[in-house]
CSV table of C-alpha atoms in Angstrom, one decimal:
chain,number,residue,atom,x,y,z
A,1,MET,CA,24.8,-6.7,26.0
A,2,ASP,CA,24.6,-3.4,24.1
A,3,SER,CA,21.0,-4.2,23.2
A,4,LEU,CA,20.1,-4.7,26.8
A,5,HIS,CA,21.8,-1.4,27.8
A,6,SER,CA,19.8,0.4,25.0
A,7,LEU,CA,16.6,-1.4,26.1
A,8,ALA,CA,17.2,0.0,29.7
A,9,ASP,CA,17.5,3.5,28.2
A,10,GLY,CA,14.3,2.8,26.3
A,11,PHE,CA,12.4,2.0,29.5
A,12,LEU,CA,13.3,5.5,30.8
A,13,ILE,CA,11.2,6.8,27.9
A,14,ALA,CA,8.5,4.2,28.1
A,15,LEU,CA,7.9,4.6,31.8
A,16,THR,CA,6.9,8.3,31.7
A,17,TRP,CA,3.3,9.1,32.6
A,18,GLN,CA,2.6,10.2,29.0
A,19,SER,CA,4.0,7.0,27.5
A,20,LEU,CA,2.1,4.8,30.0
A,21,GLY,CA,-1.1,6.7,29.4
A,22,LEU,CA,-0.8,6.5,25.6
A,23,ALA,CA,0.1,2.7,25.8
A,24,LEU,CA,-3.0,2.1,27.9
A,25,ILE,CA,-5.3,4.1,25.6
A,26,GLY,CA,-3.8,2.3,22.6
A,27,CYS,CA,-4.3,-1.2,24.2
A,28,VAL,CA,-7.9,-0.5,25.0
A,29,LEU,CA,-8.8,1.0,21.6
A,30,GLY,CA,-6.8,-1.7,19.8
A,31,THR,CA,-8.6,-4.5,21.6
A,32,ILE,CA,-12.0,-2.9,20.8
A,33,ILE,CA,-11.0,-2.4,17.1
A,34,GLY,CA,-9.7,-6.0,16.9
A,35,ALA,CA,-12.9,-7.4,18.5
A,36,LEU,CA,-15.2,-5.6,15.9
A,37,PRO,CA,-15.3,-7.8,12.8
A,38,GLY,CA,-14.0,-6.2,9.6
A,39,LEU,CA,-11.8,-3.4,11.0
A,40,GLY,CA,-8.6,-5.2,12.0
A,41,PRO,CA,-5.2,-3.8,12.9
A,42,SER,CA,-4.4,-2.1,9.6
A,43,ASN,CA,-7.7,-0.1,9.6
A,44,GLY,CA,-7.3,0.6,13.4
A,45,VAL,CA,-3.9,2.1,13.0
A,46,ALA,CA,-4.9,4.0,9.9
A,47,ILE,CA,-8.0,5.5,11.6
A,48,LEU,CA,-5.9,6.7,14.6
A,49,ILE,CA,-3.0,8.2,12.6
A,50,PRO,CA,-4.8,11.6,12.2
A,51,LEU,CA,-5.6,11.6,15.9
A,52,ALA,CA,-1.9,11.1,16.8
A,53,PHE,CA,-0.9,14.0,14.5
A,54,SER,CA,-3.7,16.2,15.6
A,55,LEU,CA,-2.5,15.9,19.2
A,56,GLY,CA,0.9,17.1,18.1
A,57,LEU,CA,2.6,14.0,19.7
A,58,PRO,CA,6.4,13.7,19.2
A,59,ALA,CA,7.8,10.7,17.4
A,60,ALA,CA,8.2,8.3,20.3
A,61,PRO,CA,4.8,8.9,22.0
A,62,ALA,CA,3.0,8.7,18.6
A,63,LEU,CA,4.6,5.4,17.8
A,64,ILE,CA,3.9,4.0,21.3
A,65,LEU,CA,0.2,4.9,20.8
A,66,LEU,CA,-0.1,3.3,17.4
A,67,THR,CA,1.9,0.2,18.0
A,68,SER,CA,-0.1,-0.4,21.2
A,69,VAL,CA,-3.2,-0.2,19.0
A,70,TYR,CA,-1.5,-2.8,16.7
A,71,TYR,CA,-0.8,-5.2,19.5
A,72,GLY,CA,-4.2,-4.7,21.0
A,73,ALA,CA,-6.0,-5.4,17.7
A,74,MET,CA,-4.0,-8.6,17.4
A,75,TYR,CA,-5.3,-9.6,20.9
A,76,GLY,CA,-8.8,-8.5,20.2
A,77,GLY,CA,-9.4,-10.4,17.0
A,78,ARG,CA,-10.0,-13.6,18.9
A,79,ILE,CA,-13.1,-12.3,20.8
A,80,SER,CA,-15.5,-12.4,17.9
A,81,SER,CA,-13.8,-15.5,16.5
A,82,ILE,CA,-14.5,-17.5,19.6
A,83,LEU,CA,-17.9,-16.0,20.6
A,84,LEU,CA,-19.5,-15.4,17.1
A,85,ASN,CA,-17.5,-17.6,14.8
A,86,ILE,CA,-16.7,-14.4,12.9
A,87,PRO,CA,-12.9,-13.6,12.6
A,88,GLY,CA,-12.1,-10.1,13.7
A,89,ASP,CA,-9.4,-10.1,11.0
A,90,GLU,CA,-7.8,-12.6,8.7
A,91,PRO,CA,-5.1,-13.9,11.2
A,92,ALA,CA,-7.9,-14.8,13.6
A,93,LEU,CA,-9.5,-17.2,11.1
A,94,MET,CA,-7.7,-20.2,12.5
A,95,THR,CA,-8.9,-19.4,16.0
A,96,THR,CA,-12.5,-20.0,15.0
A,97,LEU,CA,-11.8,-23.7,14.2
A,98,ASP,CA,-11.5,-24.7,17.9
A,99,GLY,CA,-12.5,-21.5,19.7
A,100,TYR,CA,-16.1,-21.5,18.6
A,101,PRO,CA,-16.6,-25.2,19.3
A,102,MET,CA,-15.2,-24.5,22.8
A,103,ALA,CA,-17.8,-21.7,23.2
A,104,LYS,CA,-20.6,-24.0,22.1
A,105,LYS,CA,-19.5,-26.5,24.8
A,106,GLY,CA,-19.8,-23.8,27.5
A,107,GLN,CA,-16.1,-23.0,27.6
A,108,ALA,CA,-16.2,-19.6,26.0
A,109,GLY,CA,-14.5,-17.9,29.0
A,110,GLU,CA,-11.7,-20.5,29.2
A,111,ALA,CA,-11.2,-20.2,25.4
A,112,LEU,CA,-10.9,-16.4,25.7
A,113,SER,CA,-8.5,-16.7,28.6
A,114,ILE,CA,-6.3,-19.3,26.9
A,115,SER,CA,-6.2,-17.2,23.7
A,116,GLY,CA,-5.3,-14.1,25.8
A,117,ILE,CA,-2.4,-16.0,27.5
A,118,ALA,CA,-1.2,-17.4,24.2
A,119,SER,CA,-1.3,-13.9,22.7
A,120,PHE,CA,0.8,-12.6,25.6
A,121,VAL,CA,3.4,-15.5,25.2
A,122,GLY,CA,3.6,-14.9,21.4
A,123,SER,CA,3.9,-11.1,21.7
A,124,PHE,CA,6.3,-11.2,24.7
A,125,PHE,CA,8.9,-13.5,23.2
A,126,ALA,CA,8.6,-11.9,19.7
A,127,THR,CA,9.5,-8.6,21.3
A,128,TRP,CA,12.6,-10.2,22.7
A,129,GLY,CA,13.3,-11.5,19.3
A,130,LEU,CA,13.0,-7.9,18.0
A,131,VAL,CA,15.5,-6.7,20.7
A,132,PHE,CA,18.2,-9.2,19.6
A,133,LEU,CA,17.6,-9.7,15.9
A,134,ALA,CA,16.9,-6.2,14.6
A,135,PRO,CA,20.3,-4.7,15.8
A,136,GLN,CA,22.1,-7.6,14.0
A,137,LEU,CA,20.5,-6.6,10.7
A,138,VAL,CA,21.7,-3.0,11.4
A,139,LYS,CA,25.3,-4.2,11.1
A,140,VAL,CA,24.9,-4.4,7.3
A,141,ALA,CA,24.2,-0.7,7.1
A,142,LEU,CA,27.6,0.2,5.7
A,143,LEU,CA,27.1,-2.3,2.9
A,144,PHE,CA,24.2,-0.5,1.4
A,145,GLY,CA,24.6,2.0,-1.4
A,146,PRO,CA,22.0,3.3,-3.9
A,147,ALA,CA,22.0,0.1,-6.0
A,148,GLU,CA,21.5,-2.0,-2.9
A,149,TYR,CA,18.7,0.2,-1.6
A,150,PHE,CA,17.0,-0.1,-5.0
A,151,ALA,CA,17.3,-3.9,-4.9
A,152,LEU,CA,15.9,-3.9,-1.3
A,153,PHE,CA,12.9,-1.9,-2.4
A,154,THR,CA,12.4,-4.2,-5.3
A,155,LEU,CA,12.5,-7.1,-2.8
A,156,ALA,CA,9.8,-5.5,-0.7
A,157,PHE,CA,7.5,-5.2,-3.7
A,158,ALA,CA,8.3,-8.7,-5.0
A,159,THR,CA,7.3,-10.4,-1.7
A,160,LEU,CA,4.2,-8.3,-1.1
A,161,GLY,CA,1.8,-11.0,-2.4
A,162,GLY,CA,2.9,-13.4,0.3
A,163,LEU,CA,2.7,-17.2,0.2
A,164,ALA,CA,-1.1,-17.1,0.7
A,165,SER,CA,-1.7,-14.7,-2.2
A,166,ARG,CA,-4.5,-15.6,-4.5
A,167,ASN,CA,-3.1,-13.6,-7.5
A,168,GLN,CA,0.4,-12.4,-7.8
A,169,ALA,CA,-0.5,-10.4,-10.9
A,170,LYS,CA,-3.0,-8.3,-9.0
A,171,ALA,CA,-0.4,-7.7,-6.3
A,172,ALA,CA,2.0,-6.5,-9.0
A,173,PHE,CA,-0.7,-4.3,-10.6
A,174,ALA,CA,-1.4,-2.8,-7.1
A,175,ALA,CA,2.4,-2.1,-6.6
A,176,ALA,CA,2.6,-0.4,-10.0
A,177,LEU,CA,-0.5,1.7,-9.2
A,178,GLY,CA,1.1,2.8,-6.0
A,179,LEU,CA,4.4,3.7,-7.8
A,180,GLY,CA,2.4,5.7,-10.3
A,181,ILE,CA,0.7,7.7,-7.6
A,182,ALA,CA,4.1,8.3,-6.0
A,183,MET,CA,5.3,10.0,-9.3
A,184,VAL,CA,2.7,12.7,-8.9
A,185,GLY,CA,4.3,16.1,-8.2
A,186,VAL,CA,7.3,18.2,-9.2
A,187,ASP,CA,10.3,16.1,-10.2
A,188,GLY,CA,13.0,17.0,-7.6
A,189,GLN,CA,15.8,16.7,-10.2
A,190,THR,CA,14.4,18.5,-13.2
A,191,GLY,CA,11.7,20.7,-11.6
A,192,VAL,CA,9.1,19.4,-14.2
A,193,PRO,CA,5.6,18.8,-12.9
A,194,ARG,CA,4.4,15.2,-13.5
A,195,PHE,CA,0.8,14.0,-13.6
A,196,THR,CA,-0.5,17.2,-11.9
A,197,PHE,CA,-3.0,18.0,-14.7
A,198,GLY,CA,-2.4,21.7,-14.0
A,199,GLU,CA,-3.6,21.4,-10.4
A,200,VAL,CA,-1.2,23.3,-8.1
A,201,HIS,CA,-2.3,21.3,-5.1
A,202,PHE,CA,-0.5,18.3,-6.6
A,203,TYR,CA,2.8,20.0,-7.0
A,204,ASP,CA,4.0,18.7,-3.6
A,205,GLY,CA,2.8,15.2,-4.4
A,206,ILE,CA,0.0,13.2,-2.7
A,207,ASP,CA,0.2,13.0,1.1
A,208,PHE,CA,0.5,9.4,2.0
A,209,LEU,CA,-1.4,9.9,5.2
A,210,VAL,CA,-4.4,11.0,3.1
A,211,ALA,CA,-4.0,8.0,0.9
A,212,ILE,CA,-3.8,5.6,3.8
A,213,VAL,CA,-6.8,6.8,5.6
A,214,GLY,CA,-8.8,6.9,2.4
A,215,LEU,CA,-7.8,3.5,1.2
A,216,PHE,CA,-8.3,1.7,4.5
A,217,ALA,CA,-10.8,3.6,6.7
A,218,LEU,CA,-13.1,5.2,4.2
A,219,SER,CA,-13.2,2.2,1.8
A,220,GLU,CA,-14.5,0.2,4.8
A,221,VAL,CA,-17.3,2.8,5.2
A,222,PHE,CA,-18.2,2.6,1.5
A,223,THR,CA,-18.2,-1.2,1.7
A,224,PHE,CA,-20.6,-1.0,4.6
A,225,LEU,CA,-22.8,1.5,2.7
A,226,GLU,CA,-22.9,-0.9,-0.3
A,227,HIS,CA,-24.3,-3.7,1.8
A,228,ARG,CA,-26.6,-1.2,3.7
A,229,GLY,CA,-25.8,-2.7,7.0
A,230,THR,CA,-26.7,-6.2,6.1
A,231,ALA,CA,-23.3,-7.6,7.1
A,232,GLN,CA,-23.8,-7.1,10.8
A,233,ALA,CA,-21.0,-7.3,13.2
A,234,THR,CA,-23.3,-9.0,15.6
A,235,GLY,CA,-25.6,-12.0,15.3
A,236,GLY,CA,-24.0,-14.3,17.8
A,237,ASP,CA,-25.6,-17.5,18.9
A,238,GLY,CA,-27.8,-16.8,21.9
A,239,SER,CA,-26.8,-20.2,23.3
A,240,ILE,CA,-23.2,-19.1,23.8
A,241,LYS,CA,-22.4,-18.7,27.5
A,242,LEU,CA,-19.3,-17.1,28.8
A,243,GLY,CA,-18.8,-19.7,31.6
A,244,ARG,CA,-15.8,-19.6,33.9
A,245,ILE,CA,-13.0,-17.1,33.1
A,246,THR,CA,-10.0,-18.7,34.6
A,247,PRO,CA,-8.8,-21.8,32.8
A,248,PRO,CA,-7.9,-24.8,35.0
A,249,ALA,CA,-4.2,-25.6,35.6
A,250,ALA,CA,-4.5,-28.8,33.6
A,251,MET,CA,-5.6,-26.8,30.5
A,252,LEU,CA,-2.7,-24.4,30.9
A,253,LYS,CA,-0.3,-27.4,31.2
A,254,GLN,CA,-1.8,-29.0,28.1
A,255,THR,CA,-1.5,-25.8,26.0
A,256,TRP,CA,1.9,-24.5,27.2
A,257,GLY,CA,3.9,-26.5,24.5
A,258,SER,CA,1.5,-25.3,21.8
A,259,MET,CA,2.1,-21.7,22.8
A,260,VAL,CA,5.9,-22.1,22.6
A,261,ARG,CA,5.8,-23.9,19.3
A,262,GLY,CA,3.3,-21.4,17.8
A,263,THR,CA,5.5,-18.5,19.0
A,264,ILE,CA,8.6,-19.8,17.3
A,265,LEU,CA,6.9,-20.6,14.0
A,266,GLY,CA,4.9,-17.3,14.0
A,267,PHE,CA,7.9,-15.1,14.7
A,268,PHE,CA,9.9,-16.4,11.8
A,269,ALA,CA,6.8,-16.2,9.5
A,270,GLY,CA,6.5,-12.5,10.6
A,271,VAL,CA,10.1,-11.7,9.8
A,272,LEU,CA,9.7,-12.8,6.2
A,273,PRO,CA,8.6,-9.7,4.2
A,274,GLY,CA,5.1,-10.1,2.9
A,275,ALA,CA,4.2,-13.2,4.9
A,276,GLY,CA,2.5,-11.6,7.9
A,277,ALA,CA,0.4,-12.8,10.8
A,278,SER,CA,-2.0,-14.9,8.6
A,279,LEU,CA,0.7,-17.2,7.5
A,280,GLY,CA,2.1,-17.4,11.1
A,281,SER,CA,-1.4,-18.4,12.4
A,282,PHE,CA,-1.9,-21.0,9.7
A,283,ILE,CA,1.5,-22.6,10.1
A,284,ALA,CA,1.2,-22.7,13.9
A,285,TYR,CA,-2.2,-24.4,13.7
A,286,SER,CA,-1.3,-26.8,11.0
A,287,PHE,CA,2.0,-27.9,12.7
A,288,GLU,CA,0.2,-28.4,16.0
A,289,LYS,CA,-2.5,-30.4,14.5
A,290,ARG,CA,-0.1,-32.7,12.7
A,291,LEU,CA,2.0,-33.1,15.9
A,292,LYS,CA,-0.7,-33.5,18.6
A,293,ASP,CA,-4.1,-34.4,17.0
A,294,LYS,CA,-3.8,-38.2,17.7
A,295,ASP,CA,-7.4,-38.5,18.8
A,296,GLY,CA,-9.1,-36.3,16.2
A,297,THR,CA,-10.0,-33.6,18.7
A,298,PHE,CA,-8.8,-30.6,16.7
A,299,GLY,CA,-11.7,-28.7,15.1
A,300,LYS,CA,-14.0,-30.0,17.9
A,301,GLY,CA,-13.0,-27.7,20.7
A,302,ASP,CA,-9.3,-28.6,21.6
A,303,PRO,CA,-7.7,-25.8,23.6
A,304,ARG,CA,-4.4,-26.5,21.8
A,305,GLY,CA,-6.1,-25.4,18.6
A,306,VAL,CA,-6.8,-22.0,20.2
A,307,ALA,CA,-3.4,-21.6,21.8
A,308,ALA,CA,-1.2,-22.4,18.8
A,309,PRO,CA,-2.7,-19.9,16.2
A,310,GLU,CA,-3.1,-17.1,18.8
A,311,ALA,CA,0.6,-17.4,19.8
A,312,GLY,CA,1.5,-17.7,16.1
A,313,ASN,CA,-0.3,-14.6,14.8
A,314,ASN,CA,0.8,-12.4,17.7
A,315,ALA,CA,4.4,-13.6,17.4
A,316,ALA,CA,4.2,-12.8,13.7
A,317,ALA,CA,3.0,-9.3,14.5
A,318,GLY,CA,6.1,-8.7,16.6
A,319,GLY,CA,8.3,-10.4,14.0
A,320,ALA,CA,7.0,-8.1,11.2
A,321,LEU,CA,8.4,-5.1,13.1
A,322,VAL,CA,12.0,-6.5,12.6
A,323,PRO,CA,12.3,-5.9,8.8
A,324,MET,CA,10.3,-2.7,9.1
A,325,LEU,CA,12.6,-1.1,11.7
A,326,ALA,CA,15.9,-2.6,10.6
A,327,LEU,CA,15.5,-2.6,6.8
A,328,GLY,CA,12.7,-0.2,6.1
A,329,VAL,CA,10.8,-3.2,4.5
A,330,PRO,CA,7.3,-3.8,6.1
A,331,GLY,CA,6.6,-7.4,7.0
A,332,SER,CA,2.8,-7.0,7.0
A,333,GLY,CA,0.0,-4.6,6.0
A,334,THR,CA,0.0,-2.9,9.4
A,335,THR,CA,3.7,-2.4,9.5
A,336,ALA,CA,3.4,-0.7,6.1
A,337,VAL,CA,1.0,1.8,7.7
A,338,LEU,CA,3.5,2.3,10.6
A,339,LEU,CA,6.2,2.8,8.0
A,340,ALA,CA,4.1,5.8,6.7
A,341,VAL,CA,4.0,7.2,10.3
A,342,LEU,CA,7.8,7.1,10.6
A,343,LEU,CA,8.2,8.8,7.3
A,344,ALA,CA,5.7,11.5,8.2
A,345,LEU,CA,7.7,12.1,11.4
A,346,ASN,CA,10.8,12.6,9.3
A,347,ILE,CA,12.3,9.4,10.6
A,348,THR,CA,13.9,7.1,8.0
A,349,PRO,CA,13.5,3.4,8.9
A,350,GLY,CA,16.2,1.2,7.8
A,351,PRO,CA,19.8,0.2,8.6
A,352,LEU,CA,20.7,3.5,10.2
A,353,LEU,CA,17.5,4.0,12.3
A,354,PHE,CA,19.1,2.4,15.5
A,355,GLN,CA,22.0,4.8,15.2
A,356,ASN,CA,20.2,8.0,14.2
A,357,ASN,CA,17.1,7.7,16.4
A,358,PRO,CA,17.9,5.3,19.2
A,359,ASP,CA,15.6,7.0,21.7
A,360,VAL,CA,12.6,6.5,19.3
A,361,VAL,CA,13.3,2.9,18.5
A,362,TRP,CA,14.3,1.7,21.9
A,363,GLY,CA,11.5,3.6,23.6
A,364,LEU,CA,9.1,1.9,21.2
A,365,ILE,CA,10.5,-1.6,22.0
A,366,ALA,CA,10.3,-1.0,25.7
A,367,ALA,CA,6.7,0.3,25.4
A,368,LEU,CA,5.8,-3.0,23.6
A,369,PHE,CA,6.9,-5.0,26.7
A,370,ILE,CA,4.7,-2.7,28.8
A,371,SER,CA,1.8,-3.0,26.4
A,372,ASN,CA,1.9,-6.8,26.5
A,373,PHE,CA,1.5,-6.8,30.3
A,374,MET,CA,-1.3,-4.2,30.0
A,375,LEU,CA,-3.1,-6.3,27.5
A,376,LEU,CA,-2.8,-9.4,29.6
A,377,ALA,CA,-4.2,-7.5,32.6
A,378,LEU,CA,-7.0,-6.1,30.4
A,379,ASN,CA,-8.0,-9.1,28.4
A,380,ILE,CA,-8.8,-11.6,31.1
A,381,PRO,CA,-10.7,-9.5,33.8
A,382,MET,CA,-12.4,-7.3,31.2
A,383,VAL,CA,-13.6,-10.1,28.9
A,384,GLY,CA,-17.3,-9.4,29.7
A,385,PHE,CA,-16.8,-5.7,28.8
A,386,PHE,CA,-15.3,-6.4,25.4
A,387,VAL,CA,-18.0,-9.0,24.7
A,388,ARG,CA,-20.7,-6.3,25.1
A,389,LEU,CA,-18.9,-4.1,22.6
A,390,LEU,CA,-19.7,-6.7,19.9
A,391,MET,CA,-23.3,-5.6,20.2
A,392,ILE,CA,-22.5,-2.1,18.8
A,393,PRO,CA,-24.5,-1.9,15.5
A,394,PRO,CA,-22.3,-1.0,12.5
A,395,ARG,CA,-24.7,1.8,11.6
A,396,TYR,CA,-23.3,3.7,14.6
A,397,LEU,CA,-19.8,2.5,14.3
A,398,MET,CA,-19.1,3.4,10.7
A,399,PRO,CA,-20.2,7.1,11.0
A,400,GLY,CA,-17.7,7.3,13.9
A,401,VAL,CA,-15.0,5.9,11.7
A,402,ALA,CA,-15.8,8.5,9.0
A,403,MET,CA,-15.9,11.4,11.5
A,404,ILE,CA,-12.5,10.5,12.9
A,405,SER,CA,-11.1,10.3,9.4
A,406,PHE,CA,-12.3,13.7,8.3
A,407,VAL,CA,-11.6,15.6,11.5
A,408,GLY,CA,-8.2,14.0,11.8
A,409,ILE,CA,-7.0,14.7,8.3
A,410,TYR,CA,-8.4,18.3,8.3
A,411,GLY,CA,-6.7,18.8,11.7
A,412,VAL,CA,-3.3,17.7,10.2
A,413,SER,CA,-3.5,19.5,6.8
A,414,GLY,CA,-6.1,22.2,7.2
A,415,SER,CA,-7.0,21.7,3.5
A,416,THR,CA,-10.4,20.9,2.1
A,417,PHE,CA,-8.7,19.7,-1.0
A,418,ASP,CA,-7.0,16.9,1.0
A,419,LEU,CA,-10.4,15.8,2.2
A,420,MET,CA,-11.6,15.5,-1.4
A,421,VAL,CA,-8.5,13.5,-2.3
A,422,MET,CA,-9.1,11.3,0.7
A,423,ILE,CA,-12.7,10.6,-0.5
A,424,ALA,CA,-11.2,9.8,-4.0
A,425,PHE,CA,-8.8,7.3,-2.4
A,426,GLY,CA,-11.8,5.8,-0.4
A,427,VAL,CA,-13.7,5.2,-3.6
A,428,LEU,CA,-10.5,3.7,-5.2
A,429,GLY,CA,-10.0,1.4,-2.2
A,430,TRP,CA,-13.7,0.3,-2.4
A,431,VAL,CA,-13.3,-0.5,-6.1
A,432,LEU,CA,-10.0,-2.4,-5.5
A,433,ARG,CA,-11.6,-4.4,-2.8
A,434,LYS,CA,-14.4,-5.4,-5.1
A,435,LEU,CA,-11.9,-6.5,-7.7
A,436,ASP,CA,-9.9,-8.4,-5.0
A,437,VAL,CA,-6.8,-6.3,-5.6
A,438,PRO,CA,-4.7,-6.0,-2.4
A,439,LEU,CA,-4.4,-2.5,-0.9
A,440,VAL,CA,-1.1,-2.9,0.9
A,441,PRO,CA,1.1,-2.9,-2.3
A,442,VAL,CA,-0.6,0.4,-3.3
A,443,ILE,CA,0.3,2.0,0.0
A,444,LEU,CA,3.9,0.7,-0.2
A,445,GLY,CA,4.2,2.0,-3.7
A,446,VAL,CA,3.1,5.5,-2.5
A,447,LEU,CA,5.5,5.3,0.5
A,448,LEU,CA,8.6,3.9,-1.2
A,449,GLY,CA,8.2,5.2,-4.7
A,450,ASP,CA,10.1,8.4,-4.1
A,451,GLN,CA,13.0,6.8,-2.4
A,452,MET,CA,13.1,4.0,-4.9
A,453,GLU,CA,13.4,6.5,-7.8
A,454,LYS,CA,16.0,8.6,-6.0
A,455,ASN,CA,18.3,5.6,-5.3
A,456,LEU,CA,17.9,4.4,-8.9
A,457,ARG,CA,18.9,7.8,-10.2
A,458,ARG,CA,21.9,8.1,-7.9
A,459,ALA,CA,23.1,4.6,-8.9
A,460,MET,CA,22.8,5.6,-12.6
A,461,THR,CA,24.6,8.9,-12.0
A,462,ILE,CA,27.5,7.3,-10.1
A,463,SER,CA,27.9,4.6,-12.8
A,464,ASP,CA,27.5,7.1,-15.7
A,465,GLY,CA,24.4,5.3,-16.8
A,466,ASP,CA,25.7,1.7,-16.6
A,467,VAL,CA,22.7,-0.5,-15.8
A,468,MET,CA,25.0,-3.3,-14.6
A,469,THR,CA,25.8,-1.3,-11.5
A,470,LEU,CA,22.6,-2.6,-10.1
A,471,LEU,CA,24.3,-6.1,-10.0
A,472,ALA,CA,27.8,-4.9,-9.1
A,473,SER,CA,27.9,-6.2,-5.5
A,474,PRO,CA,27.3,-9.6,-3.9
A,475,LEU,CA,24.7,-7.9,-1.6
A,476,SER,CA,22.7,-6.5,-4.5
A,477,ILE,CA,22.9,-9.9,-6.4
A,478,ALA,CA,21.6,-11.6,-3.2
A,479,LEU,CA,18.7,-9.1,-2.9
A,480,TRP,CA,17.7,-9.5,-6.5
A,481,THR,CA,17.8,-13.3,-6.2
A,482,LEU,CA,15.6,-13.1,-3.1
A,483,ALA,CA,13.2,-10.8,-5.0
A,484,ILE,CA,12.9,-13.2,-7.9
A,485,VAL,CA,12.4,-16.2,-5.6
A,486,GLY,CA,10.0,-14.2,-3.4
A,487,PHE,CA,7.8,-13.4,-6.4
A,488,ILE,CA,7.9,-16.9,-8.0
A,489,LEU,CA,7.7,-19.0,-4.8
A,490,PRO,CA,4.1,-18.0,-3.9
A,491,ILE,CA,3.0,-19.0,-7.4
A,492,VAL,CA,4.4,-22.5,-6.9
A,493,VAL,CA,3.8,-23.0,-3.2
A,494,GLY,CA,0.5,-21.1,-3.3
A,495,ARG,CA,-1.1,-24.0,-5.3
A,496,TYR,CA,-0.6,-26.2,-2.2
A,497,LEU,CA,-1.2,-23.5,0.5
A,498,ARG,CA,-4.4,-21.9,-0.9
A,499,PRO,CA,-6.5,-25.0,-0.9
A,500,LYS,CA,-5.5,-25.6,2.7
A,501,ILE,CA,-6.6,-22.1,3.7
A,502,ALA,CA,-9.8,-22.6,1.7
A,503,ASP,CA,-10.5,-25.8,3.6
A,504,ALA,CA,-9.9,-23.9,6.9
A,505,ASP,CA,-12.3,-21.2,5.8
A,506,ALA,CA,-14.9,-23.9,5.0
A,507,MET,CA,-14.4,-25.5,8.4
A,508,GLU,CA,-15.0,-22.2,10.0
A,509,GLY,CA,-18.5,-22.0,8.6
A,510,ALA,CA,-19.3,-25.6,9.4
A,511,ASP,CA,-21.2,-26.7,12.5
A,512,PRO,CA,-18.7,-28.3,14.8
A,513,ASP,CA,-21.4,-30.6,16.1
């Protein structure tokens, strides 16, 4: 009941005109970003972070704007998946398997509506899961000391590769690179400059907002320049017709169970650190196919093959907020970016967040409920509008992304040096993408490296240098065990899972006829 009382207080914040306006803007922009192939929620949130800070928004409104973009992008990813057979982002891959065949059969409007309703169901019930599950995790706050926090951060890095990771070694390298970047600056304990190379601008360390915008947004621009616009975000089949928008009642009845099952599976996949929406979508689709594909209709335009993964990936998006808010451990790439926003606002996510900043966290959760209803209202009547946005040529889109990045970062810092650092991170992100090295571990290393080092030093100081203090409590032993299992499990399970995802990718490119 305490959670419900706190949620009611949160609605007092979320129902102000400012919060409602920001939620609506975030939902519209997020849907547009999700619909445009290649951007995705991580890039969308990263691009708009400088805008939120340039406007001088307080903590709660800034988070409402950015999480609305997050939810909106998860909704929007299905549009290009269904109409163009091009996933807006990785979690939307599974939607192409039945969404595009439905569009080829003249049921594009029905597929878009079913996916929008499934997205709403997944996000809505995942937000309720956030309401009741996150505060329960907060109850372990008093059990955390420096050694436990260090083990928790280690767990975050160990599970970053996720079950679908192609190479755990590359994920580990990326995390080490991020931790190395976090060491740049003056050592807070000894006052000795580290890795500054005599450059006074580095004495305060590297601003993680600059790193995030460079790694995500600018690297996307460099990737586009590399291909010189050949990877168009358009090119849909001219034979695709939108058809009727409202799905028949029989189709809703047929897909309702798929939405519920996809929501449950996706939410728990999202709660697992490092798993993310991609795994939620894959598990939801695979389970539904095994359970219901008696006649071999999946992959040929079965509405249940659209409903299940859409409910799964949107529920996973909500589930990923649980460890991010309650433990300070991001459950996905986008929540890692949101973690940076919290830190930039001088808000420490983790076990004490619900006690120290209840107005921020409960206002955010209440706004997520409102955003879900806004997205449902936007995504069905305005399908035609969002479809036309797919025709924006990338040669106009990418300069806009670059402009927002430069203006936003300069508006926040007022430093031309930060702009050069952002460009350097953009080049670094482009190189890492070419080498298939994940960017999220780099970001997490930059974000958590400082706190990880401080907690390790505190633990060593308290124990007079005894390394065994890191294993002195049952909680720390449990966290270390989970970290080891979380690092090894993807190597074992990934051998089974990666071929399945590769098969799904191959099916995406195949002609359903």
